[in-house]
Structure formats: C-alpha cells, structure tokens
Coordinates of C-alpha atoms in Angstrom, one line a residue:
M21 CA 179.5 28.3 115.9
K22 CA 179.1 24.9 117.4
T23 CA 177.8 21.5 116.0
I24 CA 174.7 19.9 117.3
A25 CA 176.9 17.1 118.8
Q26 CA 179.1 19.6 120.7
I27 CA 176.0 21.3 122.1
R28 CA 174.6 17.9 123.3
A29 CA 177.9 17.0 124.8
F30 CA 178.0 20.3 126.8
L31 CA 174.4 19.9 128.0
I32 CA 175.3 16.5 129.3
E33 CA 178.5 17.9 130.9
I34 CA 176.5 20.5 132.9
N35 CA 173.9 17.9 133.8
A36 CA 171.2 19.6 131.7
L37 CA 170.6 16.3 129.9
K38 CA 170.3 13.2 132.0
L39 CA 169.1 9.7 131.3
T40 CA 165.8 10.5 132.7
S41 CA 165.4 13.8 130.7
Y42 CA 162.8 13.8 128.0
Q43 CA 164.7 13.7 124.8
T44 CA 163.0 13.2 121.5
I45 CA 165.3 14.6 118.9
D46 CA 167.6 12.2 117.1
L47 CA 170.8 14.1 117.4
N48 CA 172.8 11.4 115.8
K49 CA 171.0 12.0 112.5
N50 CA 173.1 15.1 111.8
P51 CA 175.5 15.5 114.6
F52 CA 177.9 17.8 112.7
F53 CA 175.3 20.4 111.6
L54 CA 176.6 23.8 112.5
I55 CA 174.5 26.1 114.7
E56 CA 175.5 29.7 114.0
N57 CA 173.7 31.5 116.9
L58 CA 171.3 30.8 119.8
Y59 CA 168.2 33.0 120.3
Q60 CA 165.4 33.4 122.7
D61 CA 163.7 35.7 120.2
H62 CA 161.8 33.7 117.6
R63 CA 161.9 36.6 115.2
L64 CA 165.7 36.4 114.8
V65 CA 166.0 32.6 114.3
T66 CA 167.1 31.2 110.9
K67 CA 167.4 27.5 109.9
N68 CA 171.1 27.7 110.9
D69 CA 170.3 28.8 114.5
G70 CA 169.1 27.2 117.6
F71 CA 166.1 28.4 119.5
I72 CA 165.5 28.3 123.3
A73 CA 161.8 28.3 124.1
L74 CA 161.2 29.8 127.5
K75 CA 157.9 30.5 129.3
G76 CA 158.1 34.0 130.5
Q77 CA 155.8 36.4 132.3
V78 CA 154.5 37.9 129.0
H79 CA 155.7 35.7 126.1
D80 CA 155.8 32.0 125.8
G81 CA 158.5 30.6 123.4
H82 CA 156.7 27.4 123.1
R83 CA 154.1 29.0 120.9
Y84 CA 156.7 29.5 118.1
V85 CA 158.0 26.0 117.9
N86 CA 155.6 24.9 115.1
Q87 CA 156.5 28.0 113.0
L88 CA 160.3 27.5 113.4
R89 CA 160.2 23.8 112.6
A90 CA 158.3 24.9 109.4
Q91 CA 161.1 27.2 108.6
G92 CA 163.7 24.3 109.0
V93 CA 165.2 25.1 112.3
N94 CA 167.3 22.1 113.4
L95 CA 167.8 22.7 117.1
I96 CA 164.9 23.7 119.6
L97 CA 165.2 23.5 123.4
V98 CA 161.9 23.7 125.3
E99 CA 161.0 23.8 129.1
D100 CA 157.9 21.6 128.7
V101 CA 157.1 19.3 125.8
S102 CA 153.4 19.3 126.8
L103 CA 153.2 22.9 125.8
I104 CA 153.9 22.3 122.2
D105 CA 152.0 20.6 119.2
P106 CA 152.6 16.8 119.3
Q107 CA 153.6 16.8 115.6
D108 CA 156.7 18.9 116.6
I109 CA 157.9 16.5 119.3
P110 CA 160.4 14.7 117.2
F111 CA 162.3 17.8 116.7
V112 CA 163.0 19.2 120.1
I113 CA 164.8 18.6 123.4
E114 CA 163.0 19.1 126.6
I115 CA 165.0 20.4 129.5
R116 CA 162.9 20.8 132.7
N117 CA 165.4 23.3 134.3
L118 CA 165.9 25.2 131.0
K119 CA 165.8 28.6 132.7
S120 CA 168.9 27.8 134.5
I121 CA 170.8 26.9 131.4
P122 CA 171.1 30.0 129.1
A123 CA 173.9 31.8 131.0
S124 CA 176.3 29.0 131.0
L125 CA 175.3 27.7 127.6
A126 CA 175.7 31.1 126.0
S127 CA 179.1 32.0 127.5
W128 CA 180.3 28.5 126.3
F129 CA 178.7 28.7 122.9
Y130 CA 180.4 32.2 122.2
D131 CA 183.7 31.1 123.6
Y132 CA 183.7 33.0 126.9
P133 CA 184.3 36.5 125.3
S134 CA 184.2 38.4 128.6
E135 CA 187.2 36.6 129.8
Q136 CA 189.2 38.7 127.4
Q137 CA 187.6 42.0 128.2
N138 CA 187.7 44.6 131.1
I139 CA 184.1 45.1 131.9
F140 CA 182.5 48.0 133.9
A141 CA 178.9 47.5 134.9
V142 CA 176.8 50.4 136.2
T143 CA 173.7 50.1 138.2
G144 CA 171.3 52.6 140.1
T145 CA 168.0 54.2 139.5
N146 CA 169.4 57.2 137.5
G147 CA 172.6 57.8 135.7
K148 CA 173.5 54.4 134.2
T149 CA 173.2 55.5 130.7
S150 CA 175.3 58.7 131.2
I151 CA 177.9 57.0 133.3
C152 CA 178.5 54.3 130.5
H153 CA 178.7 57.0 127.9
F154 CA 181.1 59.2 129.9
L155 CA 183.1 56.0 130.5
A156 CA 183.2 55.2 126.8
Q157 CA 184.4 58.7 125.9
S158 CA 187.1 58.7 128.6
L159 CA 188.3 55.1 127.8
S160 CA 188.4 56.0 124.1
R161 CA 190.6 58.9 124.8
L162 CA 192.8 56.5 126.8
K163 CA 193.3 54.5 123.6
H164 CA 190.7 51.7 124.2
K165 CA 188.1 50.4 121.8
V166 CA 185.0 50.3 123.9
G167 CA 181.9 48.3 123.6
V168 CA 178.7 49.9 125.1
L169 CA 175.5 48.1 126.2
G170 CA 172.6 50.0 127.4
T171 CA 169.4 52.0 127.0
I172 CA 170.2 54.2 124.1
G173 CA 172.1 51.7 122.0
N174 CA 174.6 48.8 121.8
G175 CA 177.7 48.7 119.8
V176 CA 181.4 49.7 119.6
F177 CA 181.6 53.3 120.6
P178 CA 180.4 55.7 119.1
K179 CA 178.6 53.6 116.5
L180 CA 175.6 52.3 118.4
E181 CA 172.4 50.5 117.4
D182 CA 169.0 50.8 119.2
S183 CA 168.3 48.5 122.0
A184 CA 165.0 47.2 123.2
L185 CA 166.3 46.5 126.7
T186 CA 168.6 48.2 129.2
T187 CA 170.3 44.9 129.7
L188 CA 170.0 42.1 127.1
D189 CA 169.1 38.5 127.8
N190 CA 171.9 36.0 128.4
L191 CA 172.1 34.9 124.8
S192 CA 172.1 38.2 123.2
L193 CA 174.5 39.6 125.8
Q194 CA 177.1 37.0 125.2
R195 CA 176.5 37.3 121.4
M196 CA 177.1 41.0 121.7
L197 CA 180.3 40.5 123.8
K198 CA 181.6 38.2 121.2
N199 CA 180.9 40.7 118.5
F200 CA 182.8 43.3 120.5
Y201 CA 185.7 40.9 120.9
D202 CA 185.7 40.2 117.1
Q203 CA 186.0 43.9 116.6
D204 CA 188.9 44.1 118.9
A205 CA 187.0 46.0 121.7
D206 CA 189.0 45.2 124.8
T207 CA 186.8 47.1 127.2
V208 CA 183.0 47.3 127.9
A209 CA 180.8 49.8 129.6
M210 CA 177.4 48.2 130.4
E211 CA 174.3 49.1 132.2
A212 CA 173.0 46.5 134.8
S213 CA 169.3 47.1 135.5
S214 CA 167.8 45.7 138.7
H215 CA 165.4 43.5 136.6
A216 CA 168.4 42.0 134.7
I217 CA 170.4 41.3 138.0
S218 CA 167.2 39.7 139.6
Q219 CA 166.6 37.6 136.4
R220 CA 170.3 36.4 136.5
R221 CA 170.9 37.9 132.9
I222 CA 174.4 39.0 133.8
L223 CA 175.5 35.5 135.0
N224 CA 178.7 34.3 133.5
V225 CA 179.7 37.8 132.4
N226 CA 183.2 38.6 133.8
I227 CA 182.4 42.0 135.3
Q228 CA 185.5 43.3 137.1
T229 CA 184.4 46.8 138.2
A230 CA 180.8 47.5 139.5
I231 CA 179.5 51.1 139.9
F232 CA 176.6 52.2 142.0
S233 CA 175.1 55.6 141.1
N234 CA 172.1 56.1 143.4
L235 CA 168.8 54.4 144.5
D236 CA 165.4 56.3 144.3
I237 CA 161.8 55.1 144.3
D238 CA 161.2 53.2 141.0
H239 CA 160.2 49.7 139.7
L240 CA 158.2 48.9 142.9
D241 CA 155.7 47.2 140.7
Y242 CA 158.4 44.6 140.2
H243 CA 160.3 44.6 143.5
Q244 CA 157.4 45.5 145.8
T245 CA 159.6 47.3 148.4
M246 CA 162.6 49.6 148.4
E247 CA 164.5 47.0 150.4
Q248 CA 163.9 44.4 147.7
Y249 CA 165.0 46.9 145.1
F250 CA 168.2 47.7 147.0
Q251 CA 168.9 44.0 147.5
A252 CA 168.6 43.4 143.8
K253 CA 171.2 46.2 143.0
R254 CA 173.5 44.8 145.8
Q255 CA 173.7 41.3 144.1
L256 CA 175.9 43.0 141.3
F257 CA 178.5 43.8 143.9
K258 CA 178.5 40.2 145.4
L259 CA 179.5 38.5 142.0
A260 CA 182.7 36.6 142.3
S261 CA 184.1 38.2 139.2
V262 CA 183.8 41.8 140.7
K263 CA 187.1 43.0 142.1
K264 CA 186.4 46.7 142.4
C265 CA 183.3 48.4 143.7
V266 CA 182.8 52.2 143.1
I267 CA 179.9 53.7 145.3
N268 CA 178.3 57.0 145.4
I269 CA 178.1 57.9 149.1
D270 CA 176.0 61.1 148.5
N271 CA 173.1 58.6 148.3
D272 CA 171.9 57.0 151.6
Y273 CA 171.7 53.5 149.9
G274 CA 175.1 54.1 148.5
S275 CA 176.5 54.9 151.9
R276 CA 174.9 51.8 153.3
L277 CA 176.3 49.7 150.5
Y278 CA 179.7 51.2 150.9
A279 CA 179.7 50.5 154.7
E280 CA 178.6 46.9 154.1
L281 CA 181.3 46.2 151.4
T282 CA 184.1 47.9 153.3
E283 CA 183.3 45.9 156.5
Q284 CA 183.3 42.5 154.6
Q285 CA 186.8 43.3 153.1
E286 CA 186.2 40.9 150.2
K287 CA 186.7 43.5 147.5
E288 CA 188.4 46.8 146.8
V289 CA 185.9 49.5 147.6
F290 CA 186.1 53.1 146.5
S291 CA 183.7 55.9 147.4
F292 CA 182.9 59.1 145.3
S293 CA 181.3 62.3 146.4
L294 CA 180.6 65.9 145.6
V295 CA 180.2 67.0 149.1
N296 CA 182.1 64.6 151.4
S297 CA 185.8 65.4 151.5
K298 CA 186.5 62.0 153.1
A299 CA 185.5 60.1 149.9
D300 CA 188.2 58.4 148.0
C301 CA 187.2 60.6 145.0
Y302 CA 186.0 64.0 146.1
M303 CA 184.9 66.3 143.4
P304 CA 183.3 69.5 144.7
I305 CA 181.6 72.1 142.3
T306 CA 183.3 75.5 142.6
S307 CA 181.3 77.4 140.0
I308 CA 178.6 77.0 137.4
S309 CA 177.9 78.6 134.1
P310 CA 176.0 78.1 130.8
Q311 CA 179.2 76.5 129.5
G312 CA 179.5 73.9 132.2
F313 CA 180.8 73.4 135.7
V314 CA 184.2 74.1 137.3
V315 CA 185.2 71.4 139.8
D316 CA 188.2 70.4 141.9
I317 CA 189.3 66.7 141.9
F318 CA 190.9 65.0 144.9
F319 CA 191.8 61.3 144.9
K320 CA 194.0 60.0 147.6
N321 CA 197.3 62.0 147.4
N322 CA 196.4 63.5 144.0
K323 CA 194.6 66.8 143.4
E324 CA 193.8 69.2 140.5
L325 CA 191.9 72.4 141.0
A326 CA 189.6 74.5 138.7
I327 CA 188.8 71.9 136.0
T328 CA 186.1 72.9 133.5
I329 CA 183.7 70.2 132.5
P330 CA 181.5 71.4 129.5
I331 CA 178.3 69.6 130.3
M332 CA 174.7 70.2 131.3
G333 CA 173.0 69.2 134.6
E334 CA 174.6 69.2 138.1
Y335 CA 173.8 65.6 138.5
N336 CA 176.1 64.8 135.6
V337 CA 178.9 66.0 137.7
S338 CA 178.3 63.1 140.0
N339 CA 178.0 60.8 137.0
I340 CA 181.5 62.0 135.9
A341 CA 182.8 61.6 139.4
A342 CA 181.8 57.9 139.2
V343 CA 183.8 57.6 136.0
V344 CA 186.8 59.4 137.3
C345 CA 186.8 57.2 140.4
A346 CA 186.3 54.0 138.5
L347 CA 189.3 54.8 136.2
L348 CA 191.5 55.7 139.0
A349 CA 190.5 52.6 140.9
N350 CA 191.7 50.7 137.9
A351 CA 195.1 52.3 138.1
Y352 CA 194.8 54.6 135.2
P353 CA 197.4 57.6 135.9
F354 CA 195.8 60.6 137.5
T355 CA 197.1 63.1 134.8
D356 CA 195.8 60.8 132.0
V357 CA 192.3 60.6 133.5
L358 CA 192.2 64.4 134.0
K359 CA 193.0 65.0 130.3
T360 CA 189.8 63.1 129.3
V361 CA 187.5 65.1 131.5
N362 CA 187.7 68.4 129.6
D363 CA 186.1 67.0 126.4
L364 CA 183.2 65.1 127.9
H365 CA 179.7 65.7 126.5
N366 CA 176.2 64.7 127.5
P367 CA 175.1 61.5 125.7
K368 CA 172.6 61.6 123.0
G369 CA 169.2 62.5 124.5
R370 CA 170.5 63.0 128.0
L371 CA 170.6 66.8 128.5
E372 CA 172.2 66.9 125.2
K373 CA 173.2 70.4 124.1
L374 CA 173.0 72.0 120.7
I375 CA 174.6 75.4 120.5
H376 CA 174.9 78.1 117.7
D377 CA 176.4 81.6 117.9
G378 CA 173.8 84.2 118.6
K379 CA 170.9 81.7 119.2
A380 CA 169.3 80.1 122.2
T381 CA 170.8 76.9 123.6
V382 CA 168.7 73.8 122.8
V383 CA 168.8 71.0 125.3
I384 CA 167.3 67.6 124.3
D385 CA 166.3 65.2 127.1
Y386 CA 164.3 61.9 127.4
A387 CA 162.4 63.1 130.4
H388 CA 158.9 61.8 129.9
T389 CA 157.5 61.6 133.5
A390 CA 156.7 64.4 135.8
D391 CA 159.6 63.6 138.1
A392 CA 162.1 63.3 135.3
L393 CA 160.8 66.6 133.7
A394 CA 161.1 68.5 137.0
K395 CA 164.7 67.2 137.5
A396 CA 165.7 68.1 133.9
L397 CA 164.3 71.6 134.1
Q398 CA 165.9 72.2 137.6
A399 CA 169.2 71.0 136.1
V400 CA 169.0 73.3 133.1
R401 CA 167.7 76.3 135.3
V402 CA 170.9 76.7 137.1
Q403 CA 172.8 77.2 133.9
T404 CA 170.3 79.5 132.2
K405 CA 171.0 83.2 132.1
G406 CA 167.7 84.2 130.4
K407 CA 164.3 82.5 130.1
L408 CA 163.7 78.7 130.1
Y409 CA 161.3 77.4 127.6
C410 CA 159.9 73.9 127.8
V411 CA 158.5 72.0 124.8
F412 CA 156.8 68.6 125.8
G413 CA 154.1 66.3 125.1
C414 CA 152.8 63.0 126.5
G415 CA 152.6 59.5 124.9
G416 CA 149.4 57.8 124.0
S417 CA 148.2 54.3 125.0
R418 CA 149.9 54.9 128.3
E419 CA 149.1 56.0 131.9
H420 CA 146.9 59.1 131.8
S421 CA 147.5 60.3 135.4
K422 CA 151.0 61.6 134.6
R423 CA 149.9 64.0 132.0
P424 CA 148.5 66.9 134.3
L425 CA 151.5 66.2 136.7
M426 CA 154.0 66.9 133.9
A427 CA 152.1 70.2 133.2
K428 CA 152.5 71.2 136.9
A429 CA 156.2 70.4 136.7
A430 CA 156.6 72.5 133.5
Q431 CA 154.6 75.4 135.0
Q432 CA 156.7 75.3 138.2
Y433 CA 160.2 75.3 136.6
A434 CA 159.8 76.7 133.1
D435 CA 159.2 80.4 132.2
F436 CA 157.2 79.5 129.2
V437 CA 155.6 76.1 128.1
I438 CA 154.8 74.7 124.7
V439 CA 152.5 71.8 124.8
T440 CA 152.8 69.5 121.7
E441 CA 152.7 65.9 120.6
D442 CA 154.9 62.9 121.6
N443 CA 154.3 59.3 120.5
S444 CA 150.5 59.6 120.4
R445 CA 150.1 56.1 119.2
T446 CA 146.3 55.3 119.0
D447 CA 145.2 58.2 121.3
D448 CA 143.7 61.4 119.9
I449 CA 146.3 64.2 120.3
K450 CA 143.4 66.5 121.4
D451 CA 142.5 64.2 124.2
I452 CA 146.2 64.1 125.4
V453 CA 146.5 67.9 125.2
Q454 CA 143.3 68.3 127.3
D455 CA 144.7 65.9 129.9
I456 CA 148.0 67.9 129.9
T457 CA 146.5 71.4 130.1
S458 CA 144.1 70.4 132.9
G459 CA 147.2 70.3 135.2
F460 CA 147.9 74.0 134.7
N461 CA 146.8 76.4 137.5
D462 CA 143.7 78.4 136.8
G463 CA 144.9 81.7 135.4
F464 CA 148.1 80.4 134.1
T465 CA 148.8 81.9 130.7
E466 CA 152.4 81.3 130.0
F467 CA 151.8 78.4 127.6
V468 CA 150.7 77.7 124.1
V469 CA 149.4 74.5 122.4
I470 CA 151.0 73.6 119.1
E471 CA 150.0 70.0 118.2
E472 CA 152.5 69.3 115.4
R473 CA 156.0 68.9 117.1
K474 CA 158.1 70.3 114.4
Q475 CA 156.0 73.5 114.4
A476 CA 156.3 73.7 118.2
I477 CA 160.1 73.4 118.1
E478 CA 160.4 76.0 115.4
Y479 CA 158.1 78.4 117.3
A480 CA 160.3 78.1 120.4
L481 CA 163.4 78.8 118.3
S482 CA 161.7 81.7 116.8
I483 CA 160.9 83.5 120.0
A484 CA 163.9 82.6 122.2
K485 CA 166.7 85.0 122.7
A486 CA 170.5 84.3 122.8
D487 CA 170.7 83.9 126.5
D488 CA 167.6 81.6 126.8
V489 CA 167.5 77.9 126.8
I490 CA 165.0 75.6 125.2
L491 CA 164.3 72.1 126.8
L492 CA 162.9 69.7 124.3
A493 CA 161.6 66.9 126.6
G494 CA 160.2 63.4 126.0
K495 CA 161.9 62.2 122.8
G496 CA 165.6 62.2 123.9
H497 CA 167.5 59.7 121.7
E498 CA 164.5 58.6 119.8
T499 CA 164.4 59.5 116.1
Y500 CA 160.8 58.8 115.2
L501 CA 157.1 59.7 116.0
D502 CA 154.6 57.0 116.6
K503 CA 151.1 57.9 115.3
N504 CA 148.5 55.0 115.1
H505 CA 151.4 52.6 115.5
Q506 CA 153.1 53.9 112.4
K507 CA 156.5 55.1 113.1
T508 CA 157.9 58.0 110.9
H509 CA 161.4 59.5 111.0
F510 CA 161.6 62.5 113.3
D511 CA 164.9 63.7 114.7
E512 CA 164.7 66.9 116.8
R513 CA 168.3 67.6 116.1
E514 CA 167.6 67.8 112.5
V515 CA 164.7 70.2 113.0
V516 CA 166.9 72.6 115.1
L517 CA 169.9 72.5 112.8
E518 CA 167.7 73.1 109.7
F519 CA 165.9 76.0 111.3
W520 CA 169.3 77.6 112.3
R521 CA 170.6 77.1 108.7
K522 CA 167.6 78.8 107.2
N523 CA 167.7 81.7 109.7
D524 CA 171.3 82.6 109.8

C-alpha cells in the first residue's frame, strides 16, 4: 500500500509528472489516503484502489472513469483527459506517456518483489506451460516454495487459480509476485508469451533464467512474419537481469539463438537436445512404453543411464530436458536433480493421464486446432499398444474452417473417432457437427456422433479395452461447458472416475 502523496512523489521522480503535465486532481486534499492496489481492469477496482486508464487495441479504460468516480475511487490516471467526461476532470491525473509508466510504477508500488525471488521465464511456441509445471514439480522436490504464472493458472504450486492471460499485465504481474513473496515463495516459474514480451509486460521483473523451447508458425496475425516473431522471443534473452539462457538446439530458431548468444559472450548460455550429443544437456530416448520413456542424461562430466520418466508425449521429454538443463545451469547438484525426474507427471490438461487397473488409459489434452490434435494423437500413438480412440468437438462462435481439418487429423491418426460437443457457445451443435463430419473422407465409417459430451466419454470408456488409449481432446484444463454463453460445471476427470467407480 502507498499513500496518494507517495505515488505523486514517485511519478514526479520518474518524470511522469512535470510542470507542463495536465494535472487536475487536488492531491493535497487527502495526501495520506492509502491506495491498496493498482489495476488496469476496471472490474477489479474498489474505492481504496487506483485505476490506470489505458487506450488499448480492444478496450479503452477511459470509458470507465465516470463509473469508477461514482464508486468513490480516489486515484485515476489517464492518457488523454479529452477522452473522458468533463465532469470527471477534477478527479484524475493526465499523463501523456502513461503507457511507459505501469512497469516501473507497479514494481515500486509492490516493493520490488522479484528482487527477492529466483525467476525462471519460459518462451516458445509450444511447451511453455509444461516446462513451467515440470519446473514447479522439480523445484518443489528440491524444497522450494514455487510460484507459477501461466496459461493454466497462477498461484503457489500446486494451488493455482484460472488465468485469463498467458502473461499478466504489468500491474497484475507485480501484484502476483508480491503475493508469492508474502506466501514465502522464493522461486517462480513463469510463461513469457511473445505478445507480453513485445508489449513490455515483463519489464522490471528480475528474471534470472530464460528458457527457449521452440518456435513454429503461430501468432502471425500479430507479428506478421516469422522473423518478427523470432525477434520478439529474442528480446527476453536480452534483458539485463537475465544471467542464464537455456536453449533447445533441436529447433532451427533455437540453434540460431544459441549461436548468437554464445558469440556475444554476455551471458551464460546452455543448450539442451534429445539428438545432439554435443549439447550441454544431452538426453536421448532409449526406449518407449505406455508407462513412459527411458532416457540417458549427460551434462558436462556427469551422466546417468536408463532413467524412467513416467509421462505421455515424446515432446515432453524435450520439455523435461529444458528443466533438467535449467536446474543444472543454476548449480543444483546433478544427483538431486535426477531424483526429481522419476516422479514428474504431465500438467493438468496437457496429455494428462488417468489410469485404472484393467481399464483403457485416458489422456486429457487441450488440443483444439487441427495441428494440435494431430500432434497429440501422434504423441499418444507411440505409447499405445491397442486401439487409439479420439473424442473431440469444436467450439462455436469461432473460426469454422478448422472443423473439417480436425476431422481429417482425427481420421488420420486415430483408430476410432467420437464427434461430440465442445464450447458450442451460441452456435447450434448440429451445425458444428455437420462442419466437422464434412472433413471425413467418403466411405470413412470408423466414427460416431454423440452430441452430449458426457455420453460420448462414457461410450468410449465402455467400448475400449485395457490396452487401448482414449484421447479426450479440446477441454484440457477447463472445467466447464459453455452453451449459449452459460457456463456449467463439467470436468472430464470426474466423468471418467465416476464411470470407473460404477463399473468396477
């Protein structure tokens, strides 16, 4: 918490407020009023908080100034006073370069929490979430209390709350780091999306270790070209706070980044690979089974052979190699790191495995695009002894073109397909199903349509044998179904476990 007077003094100190700046609030009226939090989201603001009104690409915070003043909010910063109702002018401060302020203001307001934490930041097209969760699992076993920030939740591991963004805005990020600090979390594993890096949302966060997973075609609607996408990712590794860079050299862009950083000799740079024995951390797969993967681990002069990792998905071996490399780069003892590997499990909704004696293995994954579904099915296929079943649907009020493409992916990689609902939102489920099934080849009969998702899952469970695998795709970590914009509780795990309980 800070007083209005303290906030004003800080803004003057960083030259946000100058004599020529348009100021209309009489801060001397109540200079010792305590501001508890700072927000960019008007829905979270109470009368004891401060609001920063930014004009974004989609939302304009200036629209909510009148509403917040009516609620008694005492401190509001705006970019442009001409965008608000004149009657509100006596209660705001205009800062023309306001977009450049939140990072420094937030870190100061919340007492620089990241200075007291060891922060690992992960970037890449795929794998960010899994790497963060594998990191949290390993670091917890190494006796750390770990804060997690990312796609499937924020919080002190393993108690996470849903997150609307992969990487939070400056204010929310610093507030969450302060919350971690108050809970004695000394270590943080966070995702750093390319959007967040480009929009400077991670500025003033004391990231010490940066991890690069891979780069593939994605987000070109925002970055326009792959080169610009790569350059956005690259910025993370240029931050002054970053001391250690951990890079996947099995990816072409990773090899390029590794070469650049090594040549510059400004930071400690470590490589990891599943196939290149010259990598700092070399982790080849020696065998695969439904139970997991057997790997060897080499790091500098250390080696350990035939380690079993009980996970689903070959690409997760690469994600775990990133974790092993990052921990060893931070001088954790080799033997201690190895002890954390045996118990790693897939994070919620990311090839998450449910098993029961004598029953088919169930795998839950967030895959909700054709490419993601194909990769998930391919990953599961190599660990499937029997038949591979795929249960999936497509969301409503979203791009229609992916629906038949997902059907083609399912037909190509699964033995049997069950088409069902996902978050249909305001679309008619029959229209969604028709779009999906139009993607199946003429004459393809290895599928069935069961519109109600619970029934679809139960049908798959009833026909699958012990050596089979059922992939439930699309929902992942979500625990709801959205129909007509009404969200009702729906957790696939509960459906599976209840079916097994009733049919034991």
